[in-house]
Amino acid sequence: MAARALRPEIRVLAVRFSPTGESWGAVTTEGLLIYSLDPTLVFEPFQLEEDITEGSVLAKLAAGHRARALIMALHLNLERITRRVVERVPLTDVESLAAGLPHRYVEKLLAFVSAELEGTRHLEFYVQWAECLVRQHAGWLRAHAGRVTPLLRHVQKALTTKLGAIGKICDHNKYLLSYLSHLGQLRSAEPALKRTADSDSDSDSDVEGAAPPEPVDSSDSEAAAMVVIRGS
């Protein structure tokens, strides 16, 4: 009889998807199984044209055409190029650039911004980008809520995580500054306390160095008492 390979049967008890839609997990009789995608490993250009290359994007950026360079970078869909273009935009120009961005690029740029929020050092800069994109294109995002809701949840999660981390740092700094402030007050009060202690010690030494009172002769005291009695 030929040997037959039997595969174990696995029962799935629950399935849950991540807010971004890029991963999902299954609770099975074999344990928790998690499947995810890593989009950074895939070159996936968006409506790419022949004249859109890394060199042409950087040339537009160097010439000061930031809006065109941003759109070309989103077409090319390379993180390092998009990051370079986005971070070259002055903070004062973010609002106008976000307002003039065509709707079909909003989702891609918002996805890039939400990913950068997790590990960037330029937190305020990317928060400004996220705020401007959501505010300027609120109507379009509301009309496509079914498609962009996972993306907006990802932005919210990244901001909440950053809020918790920064809150801990701020609390630590607040208590440390309070401690240093009290320590400085104690240090500044030390000379006054030292002067007070020195004056007290000088007073004690003056009292100790004073001459003792002269003893009173008992016979003189008795004679004085007799005079008082006789006079009375």
mmCIF file of C-alpha atoms in Angstrom:
data_model
loop_
_atom_site.group_PDB
_atom_site.id
_atom_site.type_symbol
_atom_site.label_atom_id
_atom_site.label_comp_id
_atom_site.label_asym_id
_atom_site.label_seq_id
_atom_site.Cartn_x
_atom_site.Cartn_y
_atom_site.Cartn_z
ATOM 1 C CA MET A 1 0.000 0.000 0.000
ATOM 2 C CA ALA A 2 1.405 3.371 -0.981
ATOM 3 C CA ALA A 3 2.044 5.802 1.859
ATOM 4 C CA ARG A 4 -0.240 8.811 1.802
ATOM 5 C CA ALA A 5 0.762 12.191 3.201
ATOM 6 C CA LEU A 6 -1.961 13.582 5.392
ATOM 7 C CA ARG A 7 -2.093 17.292 6.029
ATOM 8 C CA PRO A 8 -3.272 18.412 9.450
ATOM 9 C CA GLU A 9 -6.629 20.094 9.634
ATOM 10 C CA ILE A 10 -6.537 23.622 11.016
ATOM 11 C CA ARG A 11 -9.565 25.359 12.399
ATOM 12 C CA VAL A 12 -9.738 29.145 12.123
ATOM 13 C CA LEU A 13 -11.476 30.725 15.093
ATOM 14 C CA ALA A 14 -11.148 34.407 14.186
ATOM 15 C CA VAL A 15 -9.723 36.684 11.485
ATOM 16 C CA ARG A 16 -8.828 40.349 11.901
ATOM 17 C CA PHE A 17 -7.402 42.880 9.441
ATOM 18 C CA SER A 18 -5.074 45.764 10.298
ATOM 19 C CA PRO A 19 -6.349 49.348 9.853
ATOM 20 C CA THR A 20 -4.007 49.846 6.887
ATOM 21 C CA GLY A 21 -5.215 46.732 5.091
ATOM 22 C CA GLU A 22 -1.602 45.609 4.603
ATOM 23 C CA SER A 23 -1.693 42.745 7.113
ATOM 24 C CA TRP A 24 -4.130 40.359 8.717
ATOM 25 C CA GLY A 25 -4.053 37.747 11.460
ATOM 26 C CA ALA A 26 -5.859 34.466 12.020
ATOM 27 C CA VAL A 27 -6.409 32.680 15.325
ATOM 28 C CA THR A 28 -6.120 28.967 14.554
ATOM 29 C CA THR A 29 -5.669 25.682 16.363
ATOM 30 C CA GLU A 30 -1.988 25.894 15.356
ATOM 31 C CA GLY A 31 -1.545 29.332 16.947
ATOM 32 C CA LEU A 32 -1.721 32.931 15.775
ATOM 33 C CA LEU A 33 -0.798 33.350 12.101
ATOM 34 C CA ILE A 34 0.002 36.820 10.776
ATOM 35 C CA TYR A 35 0.387 37.677 7.102
ATOM 36 C CA SER A 36 1.608 41.055 5.912
ATOM 37 C CA LEU A 37 2.857 42.896 2.859
ATOM 38 C CA ASP A 38 5.971 45.022 2.611
ATOM 39 C CA PRO A 39 5.245 47.538 -0.150
ATOM 40 C CA THR A 40 8.712 49.089 0.163
ATOM 41 C CA LEU A 41 10.239 46.044 -1.508
ATOM 42 C CA VAL A 42 8.184 46.452 -4.669
ATOM 43 C CA PHE A 43 8.756 49.050 -7.370
ATOM 44 C CA GLU A 44 5.215 50.077 -8.196
ATOM 45 C CA PRO A 45 5.146 53.244 -10.297
ATOM 46 C CA PHE A 46 1.909 55.185 -10.612
ATOM 47 C CA GLN A 47 0.894 56.198 -14.154
ATOM 48 C CA LEU A 48 4.565 56.403 -15.064
ATOM 49 C CA GLU A 49 5.612 58.282 -18.189
ATOM 50 C CA GLU A 50 8.842 58.056 -20.150
ATOM 51 C CA ASP A 51 10.081 61.493 -19.135
ATOM 52 C CA ILE A 52 9.632 60.810 -15.400
ATOM 53 C CA THR A 53 12.958 59.638 -14.009
ATOM 54 C CA GLU A 54 14.946 60.296 -10.864
ATOM 55 C CA GLY A 55 17.093 62.787 -12.738
ATOM 56 C CA SER A 56 14.136 64.723 -14.113
ATOM 57 C CA VAL A 57 12.488 64.868 -10.679
ATOM 58 C CA LEU A 58 15.646 66.243 -9.069
ATOM 59 C CA ALA A 59 16.093 68.695 -11.936
ATOM 60 C CA LYS A 60 12.578 70.078 -11.414
ATOM 61 C CA LEU A 61 13.261 70.311 -7.693
ATOM 62 C CA ALA A 62 16.531 72.178 -8.244
ATOM 63 C CA ALA A 63 14.765 74.594 -10.594
ATOM 64 C CA GLY A 64 12.241 75.448 -7.871
ATOM 65 C CA HIS A 65 9.239 73.712 -9.475
ATOM 66 C CA ARG A 66 8.244 71.938 -6.263
ATOM 67 C CA ALA A 67 4.642 71.150 -7.215
ATOM 68 C CA ARG A 68 5.673 69.496 -10.473
ATOM 69 C CA ALA A 69 8.552 67.682 -8.770
ATOM 70 C CA LEU A 70 6.170 66.356 -6.112
ATOM 71 C CA ILE A 71 3.703 65.015 -8.674
ATOM 72 C CA MET A 72 6.531 63.401 -10.654
ATOM 73 C CA ALA A 73 7.913 61.829 -7.456
ATOM 74 C CA LEU A 74 4.484 60.379 -6.653
ATOM 75 C CA HIS A 75 4.368 58.937 -10.165
ATOM 76 C CA LEU A 76 7.792 57.381 -9.682
ATOM 77 C CA ASN A 77 6.693 56.051 -6.271
ATOM 78 C CA LEU A 78 10.152 55.737 -4.714
ATOM 79 C CA GLU A 79 10.263 56.573 -1.015
ATOM 80 C CA ARG A 80 13.686 58.201 -0.980
ATOM 81 C CA ILE A 81 12.827 60.460 -3.943
ATOM 82 C CA THR A 82 9.438 61.412 -2.506
ATOM 83 C CA ARG A 83 11.024 62.099 0.872
ATOM 84 C CA ARG A 84 13.659 64.317 -0.700
ATOM 85 C CA VAL A 85 11.070 66.350 -2.588
ATOM 86 C CA VAL A 86 8.643 66.662 0.329
ATOM 87 C CA GLU A 87 11.301 67.734 2.824
ATOM 88 C CA ARG A 88 12.585 70.435 0.465
ATOM 89 C CA VAL A 89 9.225 72.199 0.639
ATOM 90 C CA PRO A 90 9.330 75.145 3.089
ATOM 91 C CA LEU A 91 6.889 74.896 5.965
ATOM 92 C CA THR A 92 5.212 78.115 4.855
ATOM 93 C CA ASP A 93 4.449 76.614 1.415
ATOM 94 C CA VAL A 94 2.918 73.344 2.624
ATOM 95 C CA GLU A 95 -0.620 74.768 2.792
ATOM 96 C CA SER A 96 -0.641 76.105 -0.768
ATOM 97 C CA LEU A 97 1.049 73.013 -2.187
ATOM 98 C CA ALA A 98 -1.434 70.690 -0.471
ATOM 99 C CA ALA A 99 -4.366 72.804 -1.669
ATOM 100 C CA GLY A 100 -3.208 72.677 -5.291
ATOM 101 C CA LEU A 101 -2.553 68.938 -5.333
ATOM 102 C CA PRO A 102 -4.942 67.035 -7.656
ATOM 103 C CA HIS A 103 -7.275 64.629 -5.877
ATOM 104 C CA ARG A 104 -5.819 61.524 -7.496
ATOM 105 C CA TYR A 105 -2.489 62.153 -5.723
ATOM 106 C CA VAL A 106 -3.906 62.916 -2.274
ATOM 107 C CA GLU A 107 -4.225 59.287 -1.213
ATOM 108 C CA LYS A 108 -0.670 58.411 -2.241
ATOM 109 C CA LEU A 109 0.854 61.446 -0.544
ATOM 110 C CA LEU A 110 -1.191 60.905 2.617
ATOM 111 C CA ALA A 111 -0.030 57.276 2.708
ATOM 112 C CA PHE A 112 3.568 58.438 2.438
ATOM 113 C CA VAL A 113 3.097 61.049 5.181
ATOM 114 C CA SER A 114 1.467 58.540 7.541
ATOM 115 C CA ALA A 115 4.397 56.142 7.073
ATOM 116 C CA GLU A 116 6.926 58.917 7.730
ATOM 117 C CA LEU A 117 5.153 59.986 10.925
ATOM 118 C CA GLU A 118 6.177 56.753 12.618
ATOM 119 C CA GLY A 119 9.918 57.360 12.555
ATOM 120 C CA THR A 120 10.771 60.811 11.261
ATOM 121 C CA ARG A 121 12.660 63.461 13.218
ATOM 122 C CA HIS A 122 10.700 66.209 11.446
ATOM 123 C CA LEU A 123 7.507 65.541 13.359
ATOM 124 C CA GLU A 124 5.993 69.025 13.186
ATOM 125 C CA PHE A 125 6.703 69.222 9.460
ATOM 126 C CA TYR A 126 4.874 65.992 8.624
ATOM 127 C CA VAL A 127 2.029 66.781 11.031
ATOM 128 C CA GLN A 128 1.588 70.008 9.084
ATOM 129 C CA TRP A 129 1.446 68.029 5.837
ATOM 130 C CA ALA A 130 -1.144 65.608 7.231
ATOM 131 C CA GLU A 131 -3.291 68.436 8.623
ATOM 132 C CA CYS A 132 -3.199 70.431 5.382
ATOM 133 C CA LEU A 133 -4.019 67.420 3.208
ATOM 134 C CA VAL A 134 -6.983 66.410 5.368
ATOM 135 C CA ARG A 135 -8.327 69.954 5.688
ATOM 136 C CA GLN A 136 -7.894 70.978 2.050
ATOM 137 C CA HIS A 137 -9.336 67.739 0.634
ATOM 138 C CA ALA A 138 -11.904 66.931 3.332
ATOM 139 C CA GLY A 139 -14.772 66.709 0.827
ATOM 140 C CA TRP A 140 -12.949 64.273 -1.434
ATOM 141 C CA LEU A 141 -11.827 62.145 1.523
ATOM 142 C CA ARG A 142 -15.402 62.043 2.841
ATOM 143 C CA ALA A 143 -16.708 60.984 -0.563
ATOM 144 C CA HIS A 144 -14.171 58.132 -0.685
ATOM 145 C CA ALA A 145 -14.411 57.194 2.989
ATOM 146 C CA GLY A 146 -14.615 53.477 2.300
ATOM 147 C CA ARG A 147 -11.234 53.537 0.583
ATOM 148 C CA VAL A 148 -9.321 56.029 2.715
ATOM 149 C CA THR A 149 -10.636 55.174 6.200
ATOM 150 C CA PRO A 150 -7.848 52.613 6.876
ATOM 151 C CA LEU A 151 -5.322 55.238 5.811
ATOM 152 C CA LEU A 152 -6.792 57.873 8.136
ATOM 153 C CA ARG A 153 -6.759 55.360 10.982
ATOM 154 C CA HIS A 154 -3.094 54.744 10.284
ATOM 155 C CA VAL A 155 -2.428 58.492 10.550
ATOM 156 C CA GLN A 156 -4.370 58.651 13.816
ATOM 157 C CA LYS A 157 -2.461 55.683 15.239
ATOM 158 C CA ALA A 158 0.905 57.208 14.338
ATOM 159 C CA LEU A 159 -0.046 60.531 15.947
ATOM 160 C CA THR A 160 -1.353 58.809 19.092
ATOM 161 C CA THR A 161 1.876 56.828 19.438
ATOM 162 C CA LYS A 162 3.956 59.977 19.049
ATOM 163 C CA LEU A 163 1.751 61.797 21.566
ATOM 164 C CA GLY A 164 2.362 59.114 24.182
ATOM 165 C CA ALA A 165 6.124 59.077 23.603
ATOM 166 C CA ILE A 166 6.476 62.857 23.661
ATOM 167 C CA GLY A 167 4.200 63.099 26.718
ATOM 168 C CA LYS A 168 6.525 60.832 28.704
ATOM 169 C CA ILE A 169 9.545 62.904 27.688
ATOM 170 C CA CYS A 170 7.771 66.144 28.642
ATOM 171 C CA ASP A 171 6.753 64.772 32.044
ATOM 172 C CA HIS A 172 10.317 63.630 32.721
ATOM 173 C CA ASN A 173 11.709 67.020 31.704
ATOM 174 C CA LYS A 174 9.114 68.851 33.811
ATOM 175 C CA TYR A 175 10.011 66.958 36.982
ATOM 176 C CA LEU A 176 13.727 67.237 36.253
ATOM 177 C CA LEU A 177 13.464 71.013 35.771
ATOM 178 C CA SER A 178 11.476 71.310 39.008
ATOM 179 C CA TYR A 179 14.187 69.385 40.853
ATOM 180 C CA LEU A 180 16.952 71.540 39.372
ATOM 181 C CA SER A 181 15.018 74.710 40.241
ATOM 182 C CA HIS A 182 14.680 73.692 43.902
ATOM 183 C CA LEU A 183 18.314 72.631 43.967
ATOM 184 C CA GLY A 184 19.334 76.047 42.643
ATOM 185 C CA GLN A 185 17.285 77.783 45.330
ATOM 186 C CA LEU A 186 18.994 75.721 48.021
ATOM 187 C CA ARG A 187 22.417 76.495 46.578
ATOM 188 C CA SER A 188 21.665 80.232 46.494
ATOM 189 C CA ALA A 189 20.442 80.128 50.113
ATOM 190 C CA GLU A 190 23.605 78.417 51.391
ATOM 191 C CA PRO A 191 25.693 81.659 51.852
ATOM 192 C CA ALA A 192 22.928 83.291 53.934
ATOM 193 C CA LEU A 193 22.608 80.187 56.106
ATOM 194 C CA LYS A 194 26.374 80.115 56.548
ATOM 195 C CA ARG A 195 26.454 83.781 57.614
ATOM 196 C CA THR A 196 23.667 83.145 60.146
ATOM 197 C CA ALA A 197 25.504 80.150 61.561
ATOM 198 C CA ASP A 198 28.740 82.158 61.845
ATOM 199 C CA SER A 199 26.995 85.020 63.693
ATOM 200 C CA ASP A 200 25.409 82.554 66.134
ATOM 201 C CA SER A 201 28.772 80.970 66.865
ATOM 202 C CA ASP A 202 30.331 84.430 67.448
ATOM 203 C CA SER A 203 27.580 85.316 69.951
ATOM 204 C CA ASP A 204 28.157 82.084 71.839
ATOM 205 C CA SER A 205 31.900 82.730 72.011
ATOM 206 C CA ASP A 206 31.313 86.284 73.377
ATOM 207 C CA VAL A 207 29.138 84.923 76.152
ATOM 208 C CA GLU A 208 31.687 82.278 77.034
ATOM 209 C CA GLY A 209 34.558 84.859 77.109
ATOM 210 C CA ALA A 210 32.779 87.343 79.453
ATOM 211 C CA ALA A 211 34.158 87.774 83.070
ATOM 212 C CA PRO A 212 32.175 85.880 85.759
ATOM 213 C CA PRO A 213 30.313 87.965 88.410
ATOM 214 C CA GLU A 214 32.234 88.791 91.639
ATOM 215 C CA PRO A 215 31.225 86.659 94.671
ATOM 216 C CA VAL A 216 29.289 88.418 97.462
ATOM 217 C CA ASP A 217 30.766 88.249 100.973
ATOM 218 C CA SER A 218 28.255 86.608 103.335
ATOM 219 C CA SER A 219 29.406 88.749 106.354
ATOM 220 C CA ASP A 220 28.650 91.956 104.465
ATOM 221 C CA SER A 221 25.208 90.634 103.618
ATOM 222 C CA GLU A 222 24.491 89.817 107.279
ATOM 223 C CA ALA A 223 25.673 93.290 108.423
ATOM 224 C CA ALA A 224 23.456 94.986 105.897
ATOM 225 C CA ALA A 225 20.525 92.934 107.082
ATOM 226 C CA MET A 226 21.130 93.927 110.745
ATOM 227 C CA VAL A 227 21.233 97.626 109.827
ATOM 228 C CA VAL A 228 17.901 97.309 108.069
ATOM 229 C CA ILE A 229 16.327 95.549 111.076
ATOM 230 C CA ARG A 230 17.608 98.117 113.605
ATOM 231 C CA GLY A 231 16.481 100.983 111.470
ATOM 232 C CA SER A 232 13.011 99.586 111.221
#
